[in-house]
Short mmCIF file of C-alpha atoms and ligand atoms in Angstrom, two decimals:
data_model
loop_
_atom_site.label_atom_id
_atom_site.label_comp_id
_atom_site.label_asym_id
_atom_site.label_seq_id
_atom_site.Cartn_x
_atom_site.Cartn_y
_atom_site.Cartn_z
CA MET V 136 181.13 -114.40 -81.02
CA CYS V 137 179.44 -110.91 -80.64
CA ILE V 138 179.06 -108.27 -84.07
CA VAL V 139 178.71 -104.68 -83.39
CA GLY V 140 179.18 -102.40 -86.42
CA ALA V 141 177.38 -99.06 -86.17
CA ARG V 142 177.39 -96.55 -83.45
CA PRO V 143 174.24 -97.43 -81.58
CA ASN V 144 175.41 -101.47 -81.64
CA PHE V 145 178.92 -99.90 -79.08
CA MET V 146 176.81 -99.15 -76.13
CA LYS V 147 175.14 -102.33 -76.09
CA ILE V 148 178.49 -104.74 -77.04
CA ALA V 149 180.21 -103.13 -73.81
CA PRO V 150 178.06 -104.58 -70.88
CA ILE V 151 177.69 -108.07 -72.88
CA MET V 152 181.04 -108.42 -73.49
CA ALA V 153 181.79 -107.39 -69.52
CA ALA V 154 179.74 -109.78 -68.72
CA LEU V 155 181.45 -112.74 -70.84
CA ARG V 156 184.77 -111.75 -69.90
CA SER V 157 183.99 -111.34 -66.13
CA GLU V 158 185.37 -114.42 -63.63
CA GLN V 159 181.50 -116.23 -63.36
CA CYS V 160 181.38 -116.76 -67.31
CA HIS V 161 183.14 -119.95 -68.62
CA LEU V 162 182.14 -119.01 -72.19
CA ASP V 163 185.03 -117.38 -74.57
CA ALA V 164 183.87 -114.67 -76.01
CA PHE V 165 185.02 -112.99 -79.93
CA LEU V 166 184.62 -109.99 -81.02
CA LEU V 167 184.30 -108.68 -84.55
CA HIS V 168 183.38 -105.31 -86.05
CA THR V 169 182.05 -105.20 -89.70
CA GLY V 170 183.44 -101.51 -90.26
CA GLN V 171 179.98 -99.81 -90.36
CA HIS V 172 180.68 -97.56 -88.93
CA TYR V 173 184.74 -96.12 -89.44
CA ASP V 174 185.33 -92.44 -88.64
CA LYS V 175 186.60 -91.69 -85.17
CA SER V 176 184.03 -89.56 -83.86
CA MET V 177 181.18 -92.75 -84.83
CA LYS V 178 183.82 -95.21 -83.06
CA HIS V 179 186.94 -95.01 -81.44
CA CYS V 180 185.91 -92.73 -78.52
CA PHE V 181 182.89 -95.17 -77.66
CA PHE V 182 185.80 -98.42 -77.60
CA ASP V 183 188.11 -96.17 -75.16
CA GLN V 184 185.35 -94.18 -73.23
CA LEU V 185 183.21 -98.15 -72.74
CA GLY V 186 186.05 -99.60 -72.09
CA ILE V 187 184.97 -102.06 -74.81
CA PRO V 188 187.97 -104.96 -75.78
CA VAL V 189 190.22 -104.20 -79.86
CA PRO V 190 187.69 -106.71 -81.53
CA ASP V 191 189.50 -109.11 -82.73
CA MET V 192 188.55 -108.41 -86.26
CA ASP V 193 187.45 -105.42 -88.75
CA LEU V 194 185.74 -106.50 -91.50
CA GLU V 195 185.97 -102.81 -92.26
CA VAL V 196 183.24 -102.33 -94.60
CA GLY V 197 182.63 -98.82 -94.97
CA SER V 198 180.11 -96.74 -95.90
CA GLY V 199 177.33 -98.09 -99.50
CA SER V 200 173.88 -98.26 -100.58
CA HIS V 201 171.72 -100.55 -98.36
CA ALA V 202 172.20 -103.51 -100.85
CA VAL V 203 175.99 -102.95 -100.86
CA GLN V 204 176.99 -102.76 -97.34
CA THR V 205 174.68 -105.79 -96.31
CA ALA V 206 175.63 -108.32 -99.17
CA GLU V 207 180.18 -107.24 -98.31
CA ILE V 208 178.84 -107.40 -94.73
CA MET V 209 177.40 -111.04 -95.55
CA GLN V 210 180.73 -111.83 -98.45
CA ARG V 211 183.38 -110.97 -95.32
CA PHE V 212 181.98 -112.99 -92.15
CA GLU V 213 181.10 -116.14 -94.13
CA PRO V 214 184.89 -117.20 -94.57
CA VAL V 215 185.56 -115.83 -90.75
CA LEU V 216 182.45 -118.43 -89.56
CA ASP V 217 184.20 -121.04 -91.19
CA GLU V 218 187.55 -120.20 -89.32
CA VAL V 219 186.52 -119.40 -85.62
CA LYS V 220 183.57 -121.59 -85.71
CA PRO V 221 181.80 -120.41 -82.84
CA ALA V 222 178.92 -121.51 -80.70
CA MET V 223 176.39 -119.17 -80.82
CA VAL V 224 176.32 -115.70 -82.95
CA LEU V 225 175.02 -112.86 -81.02
CA VAL V 226 173.85 -110.01 -82.84
CA VAL V 227 171.74 -105.83 -81.59
CA GLY V 228 169.91 -103.58 -82.60
CA ASP V 229 168.50 -103.43 -85.97
CA VAL V 230 171.35 -102.11 -88.31
CA ASN V 231 171.98 -103.71 -91.24
CA SER V 232 175.06 -104.93 -90.30
CA THR V 233 172.45 -107.33 -87.73
CA ILE V 234 170.64 -108.90 -90.79
CA ALA V 235 173.74 -109.51 -92.53
CA CYS V 236 175.78 -111.56 -89.75
CA ALA V 237 172.81 -112.98 -88.74
CA LEU V 238 171.64 -114.23 -91.92
CA VAL V 239 175.22 -115.44 -92.59
CA ALA V 240 175.09 -117.60 -89.37
CA THR V 241 171.89 -119.05 -89.29
CA LYS V 242 172.80 -120.63 -93.39
CA LYS V 243 175.53 -121.87 -91.94
CA GLY V 244 173.44 -124.00 -89.03
CA ILE V 245 174.83 -121.49 -85.59
CA PRO V 246 172.78 -120.56 -83.34
CA VAL V 247 171.80 -116.86 -83.36
CA VAL V 248 170.91 -114.96 -80.77
CA HIS V 249 169.74 -111.23 -80.81
CA VAL V 250 169.78 -108.86 -77.28
CA GLU V 251 166.69 -105.67 -78.28
CA ALA V 252 164.49 -108.42 -79.98
CA GLY V 253 160.97 -107.98 -81.34
CA LEU V 254 160.65 -104.42 -80.99
CA ARG V 255 158.78 -102.79 -83.72
CA SER V 256 157.82 -99.76 -85.40
CA TYR V 257 155.07 -101.09 -87.85
CA ASP V 258 157.07 -98.62 -90.17
CA ARG V 259 158.55 -100.76 -92.75
CA ASP V 260 159.79 -97.55 -95.03
CA MET V 261 162.40 -97.34 -91.52
CA PRO V 262 165.15 -99.95 -92.62
CA GLU V 263 165.72 -100.71 -89.65
CA GLU V 264 162.04 -101.95 -88.97
CA VAL V 265 162.59 -104.55 -92.36
CA ASN V 266 166.20 -105.87 -89.94
CA ARG V 267 164.38 -106.24 -87.19
CA VAL V 268 161.89 -108.14 -88.27
CA LEU V 269 164.26 -110.94 -90.36
CA THR V 270 166.76 -111.07 -87.98
CA ASP V 271 164.11 -111.95 -85.56
CA GLN V 272 162.45 -114.38 -88.04
CA ILE V 273 166.19 -116.19 -87.92
CA SER V 274 166.94 -116.13 -84.30
CA ASP V 275 167.10 -118.98 -81.82
CA MET V 276 167.21 -116.93 -78.78
CA HIS V 277 165.08 -112.92 -78.58
CA PHE V 278 166.15 -111.25 -75.80
CA LEU V 279 163.60 -107.93 -74.52
CA THR V 280 164.10 -104.74 -73.17
CA GLU V 281 160.75 -104.56 -72.83
CA LYS V 282 157.00 -106.65 -72.58
CA SER V 283 155.80 -105.42 -75.56
CA ALA V 284 158.16 -106.57 -77.57
CA HIS V 285 157.09 -109.99 -76.16
CA GLU V 286 153.38 -110.16 -78.34
CA ASN V 287 154.86 -108.20 -81.53
CA LEU V 288 157.16 -111.50 -80.99
CA LEU V 289 154.89 -114.34 -80.65
CA ARG V 290 152.12 -112.47 -82.83
CA GLU V 291 154.80 -113.07 -85.43
CA GLY V 292 155.17 -116.86 -84.44
CA ILE V 293 158.49 -117.36 -82.55
CA ASP V 294 158.16 -119.83 -79.56
CA ASP V 295 157.80 -118.05 -76.52
CA SER V 296 160.67 -120.79 -74.93
CA ARG V 297 162.49 -119.00 -76.91
CA ILE V 298 161.40 -115.22 -76.02
CA HIS V 299 163.37 -113.91 -72.31
CA PHE V 300 162.59 -110.91 -71.08
CA VAL V 301 166.04 -109.57 -69.73
CA GLY V 302 166.24 -105.56 -69.74
CA ASN V 303 168.23 -103.18 -71.69
CA VAL V 304 171.58 -103.13 -71.67
CA MET V 305 171.85 -99.89 -73.43
CA ILE V 306 170.96 -99.45 -69.67
CA ASP V 307 173.29 -100.90 -68.50
CA THR V 308 176.12 -98.74 -69.85
CA LEU V 309 174.22 -95.67 -69.13
CA LYS V 310 174.51 -96.58 -65.10
CA ASN V 311 177.87 -97.33 -65.70
CA ASN V 312 179.14 -94.45 -67.02
CA LEU V 313 177.06 -91.65 -65.14
CA SER V 314 179.56 -90.90 -62.86
CA LYS V 315 181.92 -90.19 -65.89
CA ALA V 316 179.53 -88.17 -67.75
CA VAL V 317 181.22 -85.10 -69.32
CA THR V 318 179.52 -81.32 -68.00
CA PRO V 319 177.79 -78.58 -69.58
CA GLU V 320 180.60 -76.10 -69.16
CA GLN V 321 183.35 -78.25 -70.32
CA ILE V 322 181.51 -79.60 -73.22
CA LEU V 323 180.76 -75.92 -74.32
CA SER V 324 184.31 -74.54 -72.93
CA GLU V 325 185.68 -73.35 -76.28
CA ILE V 326 181.95 -71.60 -77.59
CA PRO V 327 182.38 -67.97 -77.50
CA ASN V 328 178.11 -67.44 -76.18
CA LYS V 329 178.40 -70.20 -73.21
CA ALA V 330 177.23 -68.28 -71.10
CA VAL V 331 173.12 -68.14 -72.95
CA PHE V 332 173.21 -72.16 -72.65
CA LEU V 333 174.53 -72.27 -69.11
CA ASN V 334 172.27 -70.06 -68.04
CA SER V 335 170.83 -72.32 -65.45
CA LYS V 336 167.47 -70.39 -65.69
CA THR V 337 166.83 -70.94 -68.99
CA GLY V 338 168.96 -74.00 -69.51
CA TYR V 339 169.20 -75.83 -73.03
CA GLY V 340 167.64 -77.96 -75.46
CA VAL V 341 169.94 -80.95 -76.75
CA LEU V 342 168.60 -82.04 -80.94
CA THR V 343 169.91 -84.78 -82.86
CA LEU V 344 168.60 -86.08 -86.02
CA HIS V 345 169.54 -88.12 -88.89
CA ARG V 346 167.02 -90.22 -90.29
CA PRO V 347 166.67 -91.15 -93.36
CA SER V 348 162.84 -90.23 -93.32
CA ASN V 349 164.12 -86.88 -91.92
CA VAL V 350 167.16 -85.76 -93.60
CA ASP V 351 167.47 -86.91 -97.16
CA ASN V 352 163.85 -85.22 -98.61
CA PRO V 353 165.45 -81.18 -98.27
CA GLU V 354 161.82 -80.31 -98.39
CA VAL V 355 161.13 -82.23 -94.97
CA LEU V 356 164.66 -81.59 -93.84
CA ALA V 357 164.59 -77.69 -94.73
CA ARG V 358 160.93 -77.65 -92.67
CA LEU V 359 162.26 -79.00 -89.17
CA LEU V 360 165.32 -76.91 -89.30
CA GLU V 361 163.32 -73.96 -89.96
CA THR V 362 160.62 -75.52 -86.92
CA LEU V 363 163.65 -76.24 -84.77
CA ASN V 364 165.34 -72.40 -85.48
CA GLU V 365 161.88 -70.38 -85.06
CA ILE V 366 162.55 -72.80 -81.38
CA SER V 367 165.72 -71.89 -80.32
CA LYS V 368 164.59 -68.54 -80.05
CA THR V 369 163.13 -69.48 -76.91
CA LEU V 370 165.51 -72.31 -75.94
CA PRO V 371 169.12 -71.93 -77.46
CA LEU V 372 169.92 -76.03 -78.81
CA VAL V 373 173.03 -77.79 -78.91
CA PHE V 374 173.13 -79.54 -81.99
CA PRO V 375 175.51 -82.60 -82.36
CA ILE V 376 175.70 -83.01 -86.29
CA HIS V 377 175.72 -87.26 -87.99
CA PRO V 378 178.12 -87.14 -90.72
CA ARG V 379 175.29 -87.94 -93.37
CA THR V 380 172.91 -85.12 -91.58
CA ALA V 381 176.02 -82.80 -92.07
CA GLN V 382 176.33 -84.14 -96.03
CA LYS V 383 172.54 -83.89 -96.40
CA ILE V 384 172.41 -79.81 -94.82
CA MET V 385 175.15 -78.92 -97.10
CA GLU V 386 173.28 -80.49 -99.97
CA SER V 387 170.44 -79.01 -99.51
CA GLY V 388 171.43 -75.65 -98.73
CA CYS V 389 169.81 -75.41 -95.03
CA GLU V 390 172.42 -73.92 -93.61
CA LYS V 391 171.02 -70.41 -93.29
CA TYR V 392 168.63 -71.96 -90.44
CA LEU V 393 171.72 -73.23 -88.44
CA ASP V 394 173.24 -69.82 -88.69
CA THR V 395 171.82 -68.44 -85.47
CA ASP V 396 173.99 -68.59 -81.84
CA ARG V 397 170.96 -69.98 -80.61
CA ILE V 398 172.19 -73.12 -81.83
CA ILE V 399 175.26 -74.55 -81.60
CA GLN V 400 176.61 -76.83 -84.25
CA LEU V 401 179.19 -80.04 -82.90
CA ALA V 402 180.83 -82.52 -84.02
CA PRO V 403 179.74 -86.49 -82.80
CA LEU V 404 180.31 -86.43 -79.19
CA ALA V 405 181.61 -89.13 -77.81
CA TYR V 406 179.69 -91.43 -75.15
CA HIS V 407 180.71 -89.88 -71.69
CA GLU V 408 179.94 -85.89 -73.55
CA MET V 409 176.67 -87.04 -74.74
CA LEU V 410 174.95 -88.41 -71.46
CA GLY V 411 176.40 -85.15 -69.47
CA LEU V 412 175.53 -83.05 -72.00
CA ASN V 413 171.46 -84.66 -72.28
CA SER V 414 171.43 -85.55 -68.08
CA LYS V 415 171.40 -82.05 -67.97
CA ALA V 416 168.92 -80.71 -70.46
CA ARG V 417 165.81 -79.09 -70.03
CA LEU V 418 164.43 -81.03 -73.08
CA VAL V 419 165.68 -83.03 -76.18
CA LEU V 420 164.53 -83.16 -79.87
CA THR V 421 165.60 -86.44 -81.72
CA ASP V 422 164.54 -88.83 -84.09
CA SER V 423 167.42 -91.74 -82.41
CA GLY V 424 165.48 -94.72 -80.77
CA GLY V 425 168.05 -95.45 -78.42
CA ILE V 426 168.58 -91.48 -76.80
CA GLN V 427 164.43 -91.82 -76.25
CA GLU V 428 164.93 -94.87 -73.94
CA GLU V 429 168.44 -93.24 -72.56
CA THR V 430 166.07 -89.52 -71.87
CA THR V 431 163.77 -91.84 -69.90
CA ALA V 432 166.23 -93.61 -67.75
CA LEU V 433 167.18 -89.82 -66.54
CA GLY V 434 163.80 -88.19 -66.37
CA VAL V 435 164.46 -85.89 -69.17
CA PRO V 436 162.08 -84.87 -71.58
CA CYS V 437 162.29 -85.88 -75.16
CA ILE V 438 160.04 -84.85 -77.70
CA THR V 439 160.80 -87.71 -80.81
CA LEU V 440 160.64 -86.05 -84.14
CA ARG V 441 159.29 -89.03 -86.02
CA GLU V 442 155.83 -90.21 -86.53
CA ASN V 443 155.76 -93.64 -84.54
CA THR V 444 158.15 -95.55 -82.15
CA GLU V 445 158.89 -99.42 -82.12
CA ARG V 446 160.02 -98.65 -77.75
CA PRO V 447 156.46 -98.19 -76.41
CA ILE V 448 157.55 -97.98 -72.84
CA THR V 449 159.55 -94.61 -72.87
CA VAL V 450 155.94 -93.10 -73.64
CA ASP V 451 153.45 -95.05 -71.96
CA GLU V 452 155.79 -95.09 -68.93
CA GLY V 453 159.02 -93.06 -69.46
CA THR V 454 159.26 -88.62 -70.60
CA ASN V 455 158.93 -89.68 -74.62
CA THR V 456 156.74 -87.36 -76.69
CA ILE V 457 155.87 -88.40 -80.44
CA VAL V 458 155.40 -85.58 -82.66
CA GLY V 459 156.43 -86.62 -85.71
CA THR V 460 157.80 -83.51 -88.37
CA ASP V 461 154.73 -81.36 -88.17
CA PRO V 462 156.30 -77.52 -86.50
CA VAL V 463 152.99 -76.99 -85.26
CA LYS V 464 153.17 -79.88 -83.29
CA ILE V 465 156.42 -79.92 -82.74
CA ARG V 466 155.94 -76.50 -81.51
CA ALA V 467 152.84 -77.49 -78.82
CA ALA V 468 154.61 -80.18 -77.77
CA PHE V 469 157.92 -78.05 -77.14
CA ASP V 470 155.18 -75.07 -75.47
CA ASN V 471 153.98 -78.20 -73.08
CA VAL V 472 157.89 -79.06 -72.00
CA MET V 473 158.77 -75.57 -71.21
CA GLN V 474 155.38 -74.64 -68.91
CA THR V 475 154.84 -77.21 -67.13
CA GLY V 476 158.04 -79.45 -67.62
CA GLY V 477 156.97 -81.99 -69.54
CA LYS V 478 155.90 -85.71 -68.41
CA ALA V 479 157.68 -86.64 -65.30
CA GLY V 480 158.00 -90.58 -66.50
CA LYS V 481 159.58 -93.16 -64.39
CA VAL V 482 162.23 -95.89 -64.78
CA PRO V 483 160.94 -99.29 -67.00
CA GLU V 484 161.06 -102.72 -65.60
CA LEU V 485 164.25 -104.35 -64.91
CA TRP V 486 166.22 -101.46 -67.08
CA ASP V 487 168.78 -101.62 -63.57
CA GLY V 488 172.00 -102.04 -64.99
CA LYS V 489 172.09 -105.90 -64.69
CA ALA V 490 170.56 -106.98 -68.22
CA ALA V 491 173.90 -107.84 -69.62
CA VAL V 492 174.75 -110.22 -66.73
CA ARG V 493 170.43 -111.73 -66.78
CA ILE V 494 171.44 -111.84 -70.97
CA VAL V 495 174.82 -114.12 -69.86
CA GLU V 496 173.04 -116.40 -67.86
CA VAL V 497 170.39 -117.72 -70.06
CA MET V 498 173.01 -117.76 -72.90
CA GLU V 499 175.47 -119.96 -70.65
CA LYS V 500 172.61 -122.43 -69.21
CA TRP V 501 171.09 -122.65 -73.30
CA LEU V 502 174.22 -123.60 -74.91
CA THR V 503 175.12 -126.43 -71.42
CA ASP V 504 171.56 -127.72 -72.18
CA ASN V 505 172.22 -128.07 -75.99
CA GLN V 506 175.36 -129.43 -75.68
CA ARG V 507 174.34 -132.32 -72.87
CA HIS V 508 171.36 -133.25 -75.26
C1 UD1 L 54 172.82 -96.76 -89.19
C2 UD1 L 54 172.08 -97.38 -89.00
C3 UD1 L 54 170.92 -96.52 -87.83
C4 UD1 L 54 171.80 -95.80 -86.88
C5 UD1 L 54 172.58 -95.17 -87.50
C6 UD1 L 54 173.41 -94.67 -86.37
C7 UD1 L 54 171.41 -98.81 -90.80
C8 UD1 L 54 170.49 -99.24 -91.53
N1 UD1 L 54 170.93 -97.83 -90.47
O1 UD1 L 54 172.86 -95.15 -90.00
O2 UD1 L 54 169.88 -97.47 -87.86
O3 UD1 L 54 170.93 -95.12 -85.93
O4 UD1 L 54 173.82 -96.38 -87.56
O5 UD1 L 54 174.40 -93.85 -86.89
O6 UD1 L 54 172.19 -99.48 -89.86
N2 UD1 L 54 179.15 -91.92 -92.43
C9 UD1 L 54 180.54 -91.43 -92.01
N3 UD1 L 54 181.21 -91.64 -91.51
C10 UD1 L 54 180.59 -93.02 -90.60
C11 UD1 L 54 180.06 -93.67 -90.91
C12 UD1 L 54 178.45 -93.66 -91.91
O7 UD1 L 54 181.08 -90.73 -92.51
O8 UD1 L 54 181.51 -93.66 -89.59
C13 UD1 L 54 178.46 -91.07 -93.07
C14 UD1 L 54 178.59 -91.79 -94.47
O9 UD1 L 54 178.04 -90.67 -95.74
C15 UD1 L 54 177.33 -92.74 -95.43
C16 UD1 L 54 176.47 -92.32 -94.35
O10 UD1 L 54 176.70 -91.43 -93.18
O11 UD1 L 54 176.69 -93.42 -96.29
C17 UD1 L 54 175.70 -93.16 -93.89
O12 UD1 L 54 175.66 -94.70 -93.10
P1 UD1 L 54 174.89 -95.96 -92.74
O13 UD1 L 54 175.95 -96.74 -91.80
O14 UD1 L 54 175.07 -96.13 -94.22
O15 UD1 L 54 174.05 -95.81 -91.71
P2 UD1 L 54 173.61 -94.35 -90.78
O16 UD1 L 54 172.76 -93.44 -91.29
O17 UD1 L 54 175.01 -94.35 -89.64
#
């Protein structure tokens, strides 16, 4: 049984479902959506574009505080396990749906598989960090995107035999979809001053923001948006806005920083649109985890508006620079990219589009071996 819940899960589950339902695989796959994300722009378009099968079940939990959302998923998930009786539960990433379903499954004695295990920001203020640490502790099989995660897991007492370095399923999806990416010209076709953004000499930057640490505190949000407004005077910015960010901008009266025709505000974009926009950008400014990896795979410079990253390979080998929220540091990193073109970077080991196939092979072997004993 594969679990999805929130936007960043969808691009991870797509290649896994495809590998599970391919002719080479002998396992049955059941797809369960918790319903953590439910808006059309946060959900449906990803299923359509990425060819994810319609979920066999949707728990429709929706939004809530962390406790309410996690508890609601757990309560609704338990009877499903009793009914479907899966041999394994596979969770991806670090969202509330990940820990909620892993916890219910493990207490029922059902083996848990964690894809994207072992990543650590060492920042427990991030809800995702708590989800990652706890999910790894109760998982039976850990699939890694980068080798640094191996040391993290060993340090936390996870047995080496459970750890498998297989590569990055999000990059499987990126590679499978590059040829379907929508061009910036098409994405911005309705924008009156699109010529400013489509000028091949100056180019454009992409901005995404949604982490609670950046958008929930009005002072931090204002400081960030003021800096980004300054930056847009040099490089125009395209800003697809996550629903929680849109709400926080309104509540904190920060709209004034976006009141410029050098920042285009868009609703959240579907996968092919975002991929097309990012792949042609001069740089990307973001607090997303996934985008740090996607920009590294694309070779596009990324400036991360966080104090840390759980994906250090994007900094050590990729195009990522961590700058935090200090205006002086953001500006310096931005100027550096504009002057030098940014870090060249290389694509990390096993980010080759075949991670999901490796995962399914290991799972199939594990199930065969364990059934035999
Ligand atoms: C969640 C994940 C985060 C991930 C992000 C990507 C957790 C703890 N966080 O954060 O790791 O990077 O998804 O998007 O699981 N909302 C809508 N429509 C939706 C979904 C949410 O309007 O379809 C709004 C609601 O106001 C909601 C808020 O966004 O309260 C937050 O949603 P939630 O699922 O709690 O967390 P995200 O911020 O989306």
